[in-house]
Each structure stands twice: as C-alpha cells, then as structure tokens.
Short mmCIF file of C-alpha atoms in Angstrom, two decimals:
data_model
loop_
_atom_site.label_atom_id
_atom_site.label_comp_id
_atom_site.label_asym_id
_atom_site.label_seq_id
_atom_site.Cartn_x
_atom_site.Cartn_y
_atom_site.Cartn_z
CA MET V 1 -16.90 11.87 -8.63
CA PRO V 2 -15.09 15.16 -7.89
CA ARG V 3 -11.41 15.28 -8.58
CA HIS V 4 -10.48 15.50 -4.90
CA LEU V 5 -12.82 14.18 -2.26
CA ASN V 6 -12.92 15.46 1.28
CA THR V 7 -11.62 12.20 2.71
CA ALA V 8 -11.71 13.53 6.26
CA SER V 9 -15.50 13.37 6.06
CA LEU V 10 -15.47 9.88 4.53
CA HIS V 11 -12.84 7.99 6.46
CA LYS V 12 -11.07 7.63 9.75
CA THR V 13 -7.35 8.36 9.95
CA ASP V 14 -4.90 6.14 8.08
CA HIS V 15 -3.84 4.58 11.39
CA ALA V 16 -7.41 3.67 12.31
CA ARG V 17 -7.94 2.05 8.88
CA ARG V 18 -5.00 -0.34 9.12
CA MET V 19 -5.68 -3.96 10.02
CA PRO V 20 -3.86 -5.24 13.15
CA MET V 21 -1.63 -8.15 12.09
CA VAL V 22 1.12 -10.44 13.30
CA ALA V 23 4.11 -11.10 11.01
CA VAL V 24 6.05 -14.35 10.68
CA VAL V 25 9.36 -13.73 8.92
CA ASP V 26 11.80 -16.17 7.34
CA ALA V 27 14.63 -13.83 8.26
CA TRP V 28 17.39 -15.16 6.01
CA ASN V 29 14.98 -15.42 3.09
CA LEU V 30 14.11 -11.74 3.54
CA ARG V 31 17.80 -10.86 3.92
CA ARG V 32 18.50 -12.40 0.50
CA GLN V 33 15.63 -10.43 -1.02
CA VAL V 34 17.01 -7.19 0.46
CA MET V 35 20.47 -8.03 -0.91
CA ALA V 36 19.04 -8.65 -4.40
CA SER V 37 17.15 -5.34 -4.27
CA SER V 38 19.61 -2.94 -2.61
CA GLY V 39 23.00 -4.64 -2.55
CA LYS V 40 22.93 -4.42 1.26
CA PRO V 41 22.94 -7.84 3.01
CA ARG V 42 21.11 -6.89 6.20
CA HIS V 43 18.62 -8.46 8.56
CA ALA V 44 15.25 -6.79 9.09
CA THR V 45 14.54 -4.66 12.14
CA VAL V 46 11.26 -4.63 14.06
CA ASP V 47 10.59 -0.94 13.42
CA GLY V 48 11.70 -1.29 9.80
CA LEU V 49 9.36 -4.19 9.07
CA ILE V 50 6.42 -2.45 10.75
CA GLY V 51 7.08 0.69 8.71
CA ALA V 52 7.49 -1.27 5.47
CA LEU V 53 4.04 -2.86 5.76
CA ARG V 54 2.09 0.22 6.86
CA PRO V 55 1.61 1.59 3.31
CA TYR V 56 -0.05 -1.71 2.39
CA GLY V 57 -2.78 -1.18 4.97
CA PHE V 58 -1.44 -3.26 7.88
CA GLU V 59 -0.37 -2.43 11.42
CA ILE V 60 2.02 -5.09 12.71
CA LYS V 61 1.60 -5.75 16.43
CA GLU V 62 4.11 -8.57 16.85
CA VAL V 63 6.90 -10.09 14.73
CA TYR V 64 8.18 -13.68 14.80
CA PHE V 65 11.64 -14.02 13.23
CA SER V 66 12.66 -17.53 12.19
CA LEU V 67 16.43 -17.85 11.81
CA ALA V 68 19.18 -20.47 12.13
CA THR V 69 20.84 -19.26 15.31
CA GLU V 70 22.25 -22.55 16.67
CA PRO V 71 24.81 -24.93 15.13
CA ALA V 72 23.41 -28.18 13.76
CA GLN V 73 26.30 -30.14 15.38
CA ARG V 74 27.31 -29.71 19.02
CA GLY V 75 30.15 -30.86 21.24
CA ASN V 76 32.95 -32.88 19.68
CA GLY V 77 31.79 -32.76 16.09
CA TYR V 78 33.50 -34.70 13.34
CA LYS V 79 35.18 -31.63 11.85
CA LYS V 80 36.34 -28.10 12.47
CA GLN V 81 33.73 -25.56 11.39
CA SER V 82 34.61 -23.38 8.41
CA THR V 83 35.22 -19.63 8.67
CA ARG V 84 32.22 -19.01 6.40
CA PHE V 85 29.99 -21.02 8.76
CA GLU V 86 31.29 -19.25 11.86
CA ASP V 87 30.77 -15.81 10.28
CA ALA V 88 27.19 -16.66 9.23
CA LEU V 89 26.34 -18.05 12.67
CA LYS V 90 27.77 -14.96 14.36
CA LYS V 91 25.69 -12.61 12.18
CA ASN V 92 22.54 -14.60 12.94
CA GLN V 93 23.18 -14.62 16.67
CA GLU V 94 23.82 -10.87 16.66
CA ALA V 95 20.48 -10.36 14.91
CA ARG V 96 18.75 -12.56 17.49
CA ALA V 97 20.22 -10.50 20.31
CA ARG V 98 18.88 -7.27 18.74
CA TRP V 99 15.40 -8.72 18.24
CA GLU V 100 15.20 -10.11 21.75
CA ARG V 101 15.67 -6.62 23.19
CA ASP V 102 12.36 -5.57 21.59
CA PRO V 103 9.18 -6.69 23.40
CA ARG V 104 7.32 -6.87 20.06
CA ALA V 105 9.67 -9.53 18.68
CA ARG V 106 9.90 -13.29 19.15
CA VAL V 107 12.68 -15.49 17.77
CA LEU V 108 12.14 -19.00 16.39
CA ASN V 109 15.56 -20.65 16.63
CA GLY V 110 16.55 -22.93 13.79
CA ARG V 111 19.91 -24.60 13.19
CA LEU V 112 22.77 -23.85 10.81
CA SER V 113 24.60 -26.66 9.04
CA ASP V 114 28.19 -26.39 7.80
CA ARG V 115 28.47 -27.82 4.27
CA SER V 116 31.99 -26.69 3.45
CA ASP V 117 33.09 -30.33 2.87
CA GLU V 118 30.14 -31.30 0.66
CA GLY V 119 31.73 -30.53 -2.70
CA LYS V 120 29.88 -28.16 -4.99
CA ILE V 121 26.54 -28.09 -3.15
CA ASP V 122 25.82 -24.34 -3.20
CA ASP V 123 29.62 -23.87 -3.22
CA GLY V 124 29.75 -24.97 0.41
CA GLN V 125 27.40 -22.26 1.70
CA PRO V 126 26.01 -22.95 5.21
CA ALA V 127 22.44 -24.29 5.11
CA GLU V 128 19.50 -23.41 7.34
CA LYS V 129 17.61 -26.28 8.93
CA MET V 130 14.11 -26.32 10.52
CA VAL V 131 13.45 -22.67 9.67
CA ASP V 132 10.55 -23.12 7.24
CA VAL V 133 8.96 -25.75 9.52
CA LEU V 134 9.20 -23.36 12.47
CA CYS V 135 7.41 -20.71 10.38
CA ALA V 136 4.68 -23.17 9.41
CA VAL V 137 4.10 -24.38 12.99
CA GLU V 138 3.98 -20.81 14.33
CA ILE V 139 1.50 -19.73 11.66
CA CYS V 140 -0.79 -22.61 12.69
CA ARG V 141 -0.46 -21.72 16.39
CA LEU V 142 -1.15 -18.04 15.76
CA ALA V 143 -4.12 -18.84 13.53
CA VAL V 144 -5.75 -20.85 16.32
CA ALA V 145 -5.05 -18.08 18.87
CA ILE V 146 -6.53 -15.42 16.56
CA ARG V 147 -9.59 -17.55 15.84
CA ASP V 148 -10.16 -18.09 19.57
CA GLY V 149 -9.75 -14.36 20.36
CA LEU V 150 -6.50 -14.90 22.28
CA HIS V 151 -4.41 -12.58 20.10
CA GLN V 152 -4.97 -8.91 19.25
CA ALA V 153 -4.17 -9.49 15.54
CA ARG V 154 -6.88 -10.19 12.96
CA GLY V 155 -4.63 -11.89 10.42
CA ILE V 156 -1.12 -13.05 9.58
CA ILE V 157 1.53 -11.81 7.15
CA SER V 158 4.19 -14.34 6.16
CA VAL V 159 7.34 -12.72 4.77
CA SER V 160 8.87 -15.54 2.76
CA ARG V 161 9.05 -16.92 -0.77
CA ASP V 162 9.23 -20.52 0.49
CA MET V 163 6.48 -22.73 -0.94
CA ASP V 164 6.97 -25.32 1.82
CA ILE V 165 4.85 -23.15 4.14
CA ILE V 166 1.76 -23.25 1.89
CA PRO V 167 0.01 -26.03 3.91
CA ALA V 168 0.12 -23.76 6.97
CA TYR V 169 -1.48 -20.91 4.98
CA ARG V 170 -4.26 -23.23 3.89
CA PHE V 171 -4.88 -24.40 7.46
CA ALA V 172 -5.17 -20.81 8.70
CA GLU V 173 -7.62 -19.93 5.92
CA GLU V 174 -9.69 -23.07 6.65
CA ILE V 175 -10.28 -21.91 10.23
CA GLY V 176 -11.14 -18.38 9.10
CA VAL V 177 -7.85 -16.52 9.66
CA PRO V 178 -6.58 -14.60 6.58
CA VAL V 179 -2.92 -14.89 5.55
CA TRP V 180 -1.03 -12.63 3.15
CA VAL V 181 2.34 -13.81 1.79
CA ALA V 182 4.77 -10.97 1.11
CA ALA V 183 7.87 -11.07 -1.10
CA ARG V 184 9.57 -9.08 -3.87
CA ASP V 185 8.32 -11.35 -6.67
CA GLY V 186 6.85 -14.76 -7.46
CA VAL V 187 4.05 -14.85 -4.90
CA GLN V 188 1.61 -13.06 -7.23
CA TRP V 189 1.45 -16.15 -9.44
CA ARG V 190 0.20 -18.43 -6.63
CA HIS V 191 -3.37 -17.10 -6.58
CA ASP V 192 -4.84 -20.46 -5.64
CA ASP V 193 -2.46 -21.04 -2.73
CA HIS V 194 -2.71 -17.86 -0.67
CA ARG V 195 -3.29 -14.10 -0.64
CA TRP V 196 -0.22 -12.08 -1.58
CA LEU V 197 1.65 -8.78 -1.41
CA LEU V 198 4.56 -7.63 -3.56
CA LEU V 199 7.22 -5.70 -1.65
CA ASP V 200 8.64 -2.94 -3.82
CA GLU V 201 12.22 -1.74 -3.47
CA GLU V 202 11.22 1.02 -1.04
CA ALA V 203 9.49 -1.48 1.24
CA LEU V 204 12.48 -3.82 1.18
CA ALA V 205 14.83 -0.96 2.08
CA ALA V 206 12.47 0.14 4.86
CA SER V 207 12.30 -3.40 6.30
CA VAL V 208 15.98 -3.25 7.25
CA ASP V 209 15.73 0.43 8.27
CA LEU V 210 18.04 1.31 5.37
CA ARG V 211 18.38 5.07 5.56
CA VAL V 212 21.55 5.45 3.50
CA LYS V 213 21.13 6.89 0.04
CA PRO V 214 21.00 5.86 -2.69
CA HIS V 215 19.14 2.54 -2.78
CA GLY V 216 16.53 0.78 -4.89
CA HIS V 217 15.57 2.56 -8.12
CA GLN V 218 17.82 5.55 -7.41
CA LEU V 219 20.81 3.22 -7.06
CA ARG V 220 19.83 1.40 -10.26
CA MET V 221 19.84 4.73 -12.09
CA ILE V 222 23.38 5.51 -10.91
CA ILE V 223 24.56 2.05 -11.95
CA ALA V 224 22.91 2.35 -15.38
CA GLN V 225 24.54 5.72 -16.00
CA THR V 226 27.94 4.51 -14.79
CA CYS V 227 27.91 1.51 -17.14
CA VAL V 228 28.32 3.78 -20.17
CA ALA V 229 30.33 6.59 -18.57
CA ASP V 230 33.65 5.41 -20.09
CA THR V 231 35.55 7.42 -17.48
CA LEU V 232 38.00 6.33 -14.80
CA GLN V 233 36.18 5.66 -11.50
CA THR V 234 37.63 5.64 -7.98
CA MET V 235 36.18 2.63 -6.17
CA ASN V 236 36.47 1.22 -2.66
CA ILE V 237 37.05 -2.47 -1.98
CA ASP V 238 34.29 -3.95 0.21
CA TYR V 239 35.08 -7.69 0.33
CA ILE V 240 35.87 -10.77 -1.77
CA ASP V 241 32.93 -13.01 -2.61
CA GLU V 242 34.28 -16.51 -1.94
CA THR V 243 31.59 -18.12 -4.08
CA THR V 244 32.32 -16.18 -7.28
CA HIS V 245 35.96 -15.20 -6.51
CA ARG V 246 35.16 -11.59 -7.33
CA ILE V 247 36.04 -8.37 -5.52
CA MET V 248 32.94 -6.42 -4.48
CA LEU V 249 33.30 -2.64 -4.92
CA SER V 250 31.46 0.54 -3.98
CA GLY V 251 31.86 4.07 -5.29
CA PRO V 252 31.52 7.47 -3.59
CA ALA V 253 28.25 8.17 -5.47
CA GLY V 254 26.76 4.86 -4.33
CA SER V 255 27.54 2.83 -7.45
CA LEU V 256 28.14 -0.87 -6.83
CA GLY V 257 30.62 -2.90 -8.84
CA SER V 258 32.72 -6.04 -9.03
CA MET V 259 35.80 -7.38 -10.75
CA PRO V 260 37.67 -10.72 -10.93
CA ALA V 261 40.00 -11.07 -7.94
CA ASP V 262 42.96 -12.07 -10.15
CA ARG V 263 42.82 -8.79 -12.12
CA LEU V 264 44.00 -6.59 -9.25
CA SER V 265 47.62 -6.48 -8.12
CA GLY V 266 48.62 -5.99 -4.51
CA LYS V 267 46.70 -6.90 -1.36
CA VAL V 268 42.93 -6.92 -1.49
CA LEU V 269 42.15 -5.00 1.68
CA ARG V 270 38.77 -3.67 2.75
CA GLY V 271 38.66 0.10 2.24
CA ARG V 272 41.49 0.20 -0.30
CA ARG V 273 40.78 2.73 -3.06
CA VAL V 274 41.50 1.76 -6.66
CA ASP V 275 41.03 3.56 -9.99
CA LEU V 276 39.15 1.36 -12.46
CA TRP V 277 37.33 1.49 -15.80
CA PRO V 278 33.69 0.38 -16.26
CA VAL V 279 33.76 -2.42 -18.84
CA GLY V 280 30.41 -4.22 -18.48
CA VAL V 281 27.46 -5.07 -16.26
CA ASP V 282 26.75 -8.06 -14.00
CA LEU V 283 22.97 -8.60 -13.84
CA GLY V 284 23.04 -11.33 -11.18
CA ARG V 285 21.08 -14.58 -11.23
CA GLY V 286 17.48 -13.43 -10.81
CA GLN V 287 15.48 -11.42 -13.34
CA ASN V 288 15.23 -8.44 -10.99
CA ASP V 289 18.50 -8.68 -9.04
CA LEU V 290 20.32 -5.41 -8.51
CA PRO V 291 22.99 -5.10 -11.24
CA ARG V 292 26.63 -4.27 -10.59
CA VAL V 293 29.04 -2.48 -12.87
CA VAL V 294 31.90 -4.71 -13.99
CA TYR V 295 35.29 -2.97 -13.63
CA ASP V 296 38.82 -3.64 -14.83
CA VAL V 297 42.22 -2.02 -14.60
CA SER V 298 42.26 -1.61 -18.41
CA ARG V 299 39.97 0.47 -20.58
CA ARG V 300 37.81 -1.38 -23.14
CA GLY V 301 35.34 1.26 -24.32
CA ARG V 302 31.56 1.16 -24.07
CA PRO V 303 30.23 -2.20 -22.77
CA THR V 304 28.51 -4.35 -25.39
CA GLY V 305 24.90 -5.53 -25.17
CA LEU V 306 23.55 -2.32 -23.61
CA ASP V 307 20.80 -0.30 -25.23
CA THR V 308 18.23 2.37 -24.36
CA ALA V 309 14.47 1.70 -24.41
CA VAL V 310 11.42 3.84 -23.61
CA VAL V 311 8.64 2.73 -21.26
CA ASN V 312 5.35 2.38 -23.12
CA ARG V 313 2.99 0.87 -20.52
CA TRP V 314 2.69 -1.56 -17.61
CA LEU V 315 1.52 -5.08 -18.54
CA ASP V 316 1.30 -6.67 -15.09
CA GLU V 317 2.74 -6.23 -11.59
CA THR V 318 6.35 -6.90 -12.66
CA SER V 319 6.35 -6.42 -16.45
CA ILE V 320 6.34 -3.40 -18.75
CA GLU V 321 6.18 -2.91 -22.50
CA VAL V 322 9.10 -0.90 -23.89
CA ARG V 323 9.88 0.56 -27.29
CA LEU V 324 13.30 -0.65 -28.39
CA GLY V 325 13.98 0.84 -31.80
CA PRO V 326 11.05 -0.06 -34.08
CA LYS V 327 10.00 -3.01 -31.87
CA ARG V 328 7.91 -3.33 -28.72
CA ARG V 329 9.30 -5.78 -26.16
CA ARG V 330 8.24 -7.18 -22.80
CA LEU V 331 10.63 -6.42 -19.93
CA ARG V 332 10.64 -7.76 -16.37
CA VAL V 333 11.16 -4.97 -13.80
CA PRO V 334 10.67 -4.42 -10.06
CA PRO V 335 7.17 -3.09 -9.28
CA GLY V 336 6.51 0.65 -9.09
CA PHE V 337 8.60 3.74 -9.91
CA LEU V 338 8.65 3.62 -13.75
CA LEU V 339 6.14 5.71 -15.72
CA PRO V 340 5.38 5.87 -19.47
CA GLY V 341 7.90 7.96 -21.40
CA MET V 342 10.83 7.28 -19.08
CA SER V 343 14.07 5.99 -20.64
CA VAL V 344 15.58 2.79 -19.28
CA MET V 345 18.79 0.92 -19.92
CA VAL V 346 18.47 -2.71 -21.00
CA HIS V 347 20.90 -5.51 -21.73
CA GLN V 348 20.28 -8.18 -24.30
CA ASP V 349 22.14 -11.23 -25.54
CA ALA V 350 21.28 -14.62 -27.00
CA SER V 351 21.51 -16.56 -23.73
CA THR V 352 19.66 -14.34 -21.22
CA GLY V 353 17.37 -12.33 -23.52
CA LEU V 354 16.31 -8.80 -22.59
CA ARG V 355 17.17 -7.75 -19.02
CA TYR V 356 16.53 -4.55 -17.07
CA VAL V 357 19.52 -2.55 -15.79
CA GLY V 358 17.92 0.65 -14.49
CA SER V 359 16.19 3.90 -15.31
CA LEU V 360 18.15 6.61 -17.07
CA ASP V 361 15.64 9.28 -15.98
CA PRO V 362 14.55 10.40 -12.53
CA ARG V 363 10.87 9.83 -11.91
CA PRO V 364 8.84 12.98 -12.71
CA SER V 365 7.02 14.66 -9.85
CA VAL V 366 3.43 13.45 -9.53
CA PRO V 367 0.92 15.58 -7.54
CA GLY V 368 -0.97 14.05 -4.66
CA VAL V 369 -0.24 11.02 -2.52
CA TRP V 370 1.98 9.39 -5.18
CA GLN V 371 4.56 12.14 -4.64
CA ARG V 372 5.15 10.86 -1.12
CA LYS V 373 4.47 7.15 -1.35
CA SER V 374 5.25 4.34 -3.76
CA VAL V 375 2.25 2.31 -2.54
CA ALA V 376 -1.23 3.56 -1.63
CA THR V 377 -4.62 1.98 -0.92
CA VAL V 378 -7.23 2.27 -3.67
CA GLN V 379 -10.95 1.70 -3.06
CA VAL V 380 -13.21 0.56 -5.92
CA THR V 381 -16.30 2.64 -6.68
CA GLU V 382 -17.29 1.31 -10.12
CA PRO V 383 -16.46 -2.38 -10.68
CA ASN V 384 -15.88 -3.08 -14.36
CA GLY V 385 -15.49 -6.75 -15.27
CA ASN V 386 -12.60 -8.83 -13.92
CA LEU V 387 -9.63 -6.77 -15.10
CA SER V 388 -10.00 -3.13 -14.10
CA SER V 389 -12.32 -0.83 -12.15
CA ARG V 390 -12.68 2.82 -11.28
CA GLY V 391 -11.93 3.95 -7.78
CA PHE V 392 -10.11 6.52 -5.68
CA VAL V 393 -6.97 6.78 -3.59
CA GLU V 394 -8.10 6.61 0.03
CA ALA V 395 -5.43 8.99 1.32
CA ASP V 396 -6.50 11.99 -0.75
CA GLY V 397 -9.52 11.06 -2.87
CA GLN V 398 -7.79 11.19 -6.27
CA PRO V 399 -9.79 9.25 -8.88
CA ILE V 400 -7.93 6.35 -10.43
CA GLU V 401 -8.38 3.48 -12.90
CA LEU V 402 -7.24 0.33 -11.08
CA LYS V 403 -6.02 -2.86 -12.75
CA HIS V 404 -6.58 -5.64 -10.23
CA PRO V 405 -5.91 -9.40 -10.13
CA ARG V 406 -8.07 -11.34 -12.56
CA GLN V 407 -9.05 -13.91 -9.93
CA GLU V 408 -10.53 -11.37 -7.53
CA ASN V 409 -14.31 -11.02 -7.24
CA VAL V 410 -14.32 -7.23 -7.15
CA GLU V 411 -17.29 -5.39 -5.72
CA ARG V 412 -17.96 -1.78 -4.82
CA GLY V 413 -15.91 -0.90 -1.74
CA ALA V 414 -13.15 -3.46 -2.43
CA ARG V 415 -9.72 -2.20 -1.35
CA PHE V 416 -6.33 -2.94 -2.91
CA PRO V 417 -2.73 -1.83 -2.33
CA ALA V 418 -1.51 -0.32 -5.60
CA PHE V 419 1.25 1.64 -7.33
CA LEU V 420 0.88 4.34 -9.98
CA THR V 421 1.33 3.26 -13.60
CA ASN V 422 0.31 6.49 -15.36
CA PRO V 423 -0.60 9.93 -13.94
CA ARG V 424 -3.05 10.39 -16.84
CA SER V 425 -5.05 8.07 -19.04
CA ASP V 426 -7.31 8.35 -22.06
CA ARG V 427 -10.35 8.40 -19.79
CA GLY V 428 -10.53 12.04 -18.78
CA SER V 429 -8.77 12.97 -15.56
CA TYR V 430 -8.37 9.41 -14.39
CA GLY V 431 -4.83 8.19 -13.96
CA SER V 432 -4.10 4.47 -13.71
CA ALA V 433 -2.70 2.18 -11.04
CA MET V 434 -1.76 -1.50 -10.70
CA SER V 435 -2.69 -3.65 -7.73
CA ILE V 436 0.37 -4.81 -5.82
CA GLY V 437 -1.48 -7.39 -3.74
CA SER V 438 -4.65 -9.32 -3.07
CA ARG V 439 -7.81 -7.63 -1.86
CA LEU V 440 -7.37 -5.98 1.54
CA PRO V 441 -9.80 -6.50 4.40
CA GLN V 442 -12.31 -3.87 5.42
CA PRO V 443 -10.79 -1.61 8.09
CA PRO V 444 -11.57 -2.12 11.78
CA THR V 445 -14.82 -0.59 12.97
#
C-alpha cells in the first residue's frame, strides 16, 4: 500500500460516511464524568455532544437527556429541603430549559430526592430517581421505531456508565438495532453486554462545549508541573466542597487546587485571591480522576510520593507500560495523547499503588490526521489473527498497525475508532494505533 492513498477517489466525504444515530444521555452521569476529566462540573450541550461523537464515526440526529428535574416530594412535605438539594434542582432545571429550546433535544424528566437527613449516605448528597429506568424505556422505544423505519437513525448511542440499562441494550440488539455505550472508562470490559466507545478527554470537553483552555491532558500537565514547583502561587477561591470540607482553588494558568477549609484565616469568599504553597497532590477517588494540587499557607518543600517515569508502550485502551528507574510498571491513564518516550509524573504509596498525575512533556507534533484529531477511523486491509491487523486511516490514507478488541471477528474492511499509540513501529513505515471502541458499522450507501 502506498504511504498516502488518494482517499478522495476511494471514499465519500467524512460527513457522508458517518452513521445517523440517536443518543440517549444519562445527563448527571455524564456531568460527573466531565468533572472527573476536566474539573468543570457542567451539563452537556446538544451541539457539544454532536461534535464530541463525530470523530467516532457517528452523526447524532436527536438527543434524549434523562435528568432529575422534579422534586421527589411535592406539596406539604415532611421537611424543609436542604440548600444543597435546592441548588442541585435549580441547576438541573436550568439545563432542561436550555435543552428544550433546541428542536433536536428531548428531556426525560426524573425526580430528585433530598437525603440531607439520612446520616452518612453519600454525605447527604441529593439522589436521582427514575433516571436510569427512563433511559432504558426510551432505548426500547427508539429501537422499535428504528426497526420499523419510523426514525431516521440507524442505531443508538447510550452515554452512561450505569449497568442497570444493560437489559435495554440487549433488547435493542435482539430486534436488530445496534447500540454503542459511551463513557470515559469501564465500558470496554463489558464485551458480552454491549458494543462500546471510550470517550477521551477531548471528547468529554467537547460534549459540554468547553472552549476554555487549558483542559484535559494540557491541564494535567500544568498540575503535574505545579506540584513540584516549590514556589508561592497566587490562587483564586472557587467554592467550599461541603462533602470534603475543602476549599476548591484555581490559578491564573489554569491549575486546579484544594486545601482544608480550617487552614485559611478570614472569610472564604468566592474570588478571593490568596498566596499559597504547593505541598502535595489530591488524586481523587477514581483511577483516572483529574488531580488537584494540595496547597497550604506554610511551605513544606517538595511533596512526597511523586516520581518521574517514561512511557514505554501502550498495553490496552487505558493502560501503559512505563519505565520507573530500573523497573517497568503498569499505569492506568486516560486514553490517547501519550506517546512512547514522553515523561510523566506518577504518585505511589503503599495504600493506592502507582497513580498517574499528568504528562511533564507536551505531545510532539505528529504529521497527518493525528495532528488535528485525537480519534480517527481506521479501516482494516490485512486481518492478522485476533489481536492486531494492518489498515489505514480513512481521513488521509496513512498506513497503520491497529490493535483491536480480542473479541471482535475482524475481516477486511472492518472499521474501528482509534487513537495513535506510536507514530513509528518496527514494521517499516507503519505506525500503531489502539481501538477506542467496538467495530463501527459500514457507512451509509
């Protein structure tokens, strides 16, 4: 195969090759994923979600947002609602109002329950009710409409990590309507339950139309570099997290941080500027949550537990092998961005093991489509067993070695969304890529 094919003679435009789909979104579930990836707790927008899924080969025609927009108790309830509940309900209702102004959006209205008097259950966080059931029922309805030719879509994308919806996915597949389940992690391990897509940090930022810089991997790099800066930083107070009793901070360069609320004297007011020292790193609860720099009013020197490793290779969709001193270690990371030879900051201790903080290097420029996109569609030309195959990037014809899901029955012409794992490999001019989802359908004719 030549190094660059004349794709104009082989294929229709990118737009013509996308599959028309309908999306069903567990809106608060996606909001939490965006928060864990970018530090920005925002609801998705219609345009943002459509744009986020285009690189994966899909054209979203309609979006169903499932969200708790009504209170679970009405009238003369047994208690006064908490401020946390009222704030959450207000945010959800504002999101509903924005979606309802767009003719491509539909809202599935769930209910929000106030649990502020239920002790330590999720620290009294309000709970969504009916939302996952609404998603499941709508997926079944849409599947029947698509099967009967009553909807312009040819398949369904469910944006949720919730396993309670799996029976609806199975029903849709049983009647011949394909379903892809999209999330930032986890869904790739449910091969027997449904098709899947991994949303990288660029896709998550795009889903909420997040145009502010930095975010995603770029923000991680700033946070990693700030952790070991050992210089006084001027930070802005954003808010107090009532669950953790910590002050959330942001810096002028985009760095995110936190500190215990009892360490700061004076009133904790939003927008107040304070001079603080970086003293550690908060990695969050999940393996790939966006870290925050831990600050204090006193200097303590370089934070402990931090070290520098070098990327050796990708092992699977969310794991890389790194060289840490004389040893090689496995490290969980968000998909995409990192390439062999890049330096990354890691944190290790006895209780949590090795955790990823962020890259210390900017990603090197890569010629071709990978310079513009984090995800591209790869088509297989030479199937090779059940682990990897040769193919080419559909957008520009670049040859590539593709590692695809083991469970897929890969044939010539199979198409996968993928991210670059190495611009060059040992096999001549072929670079390598990793599938970021299940096999894509053939494009519309």
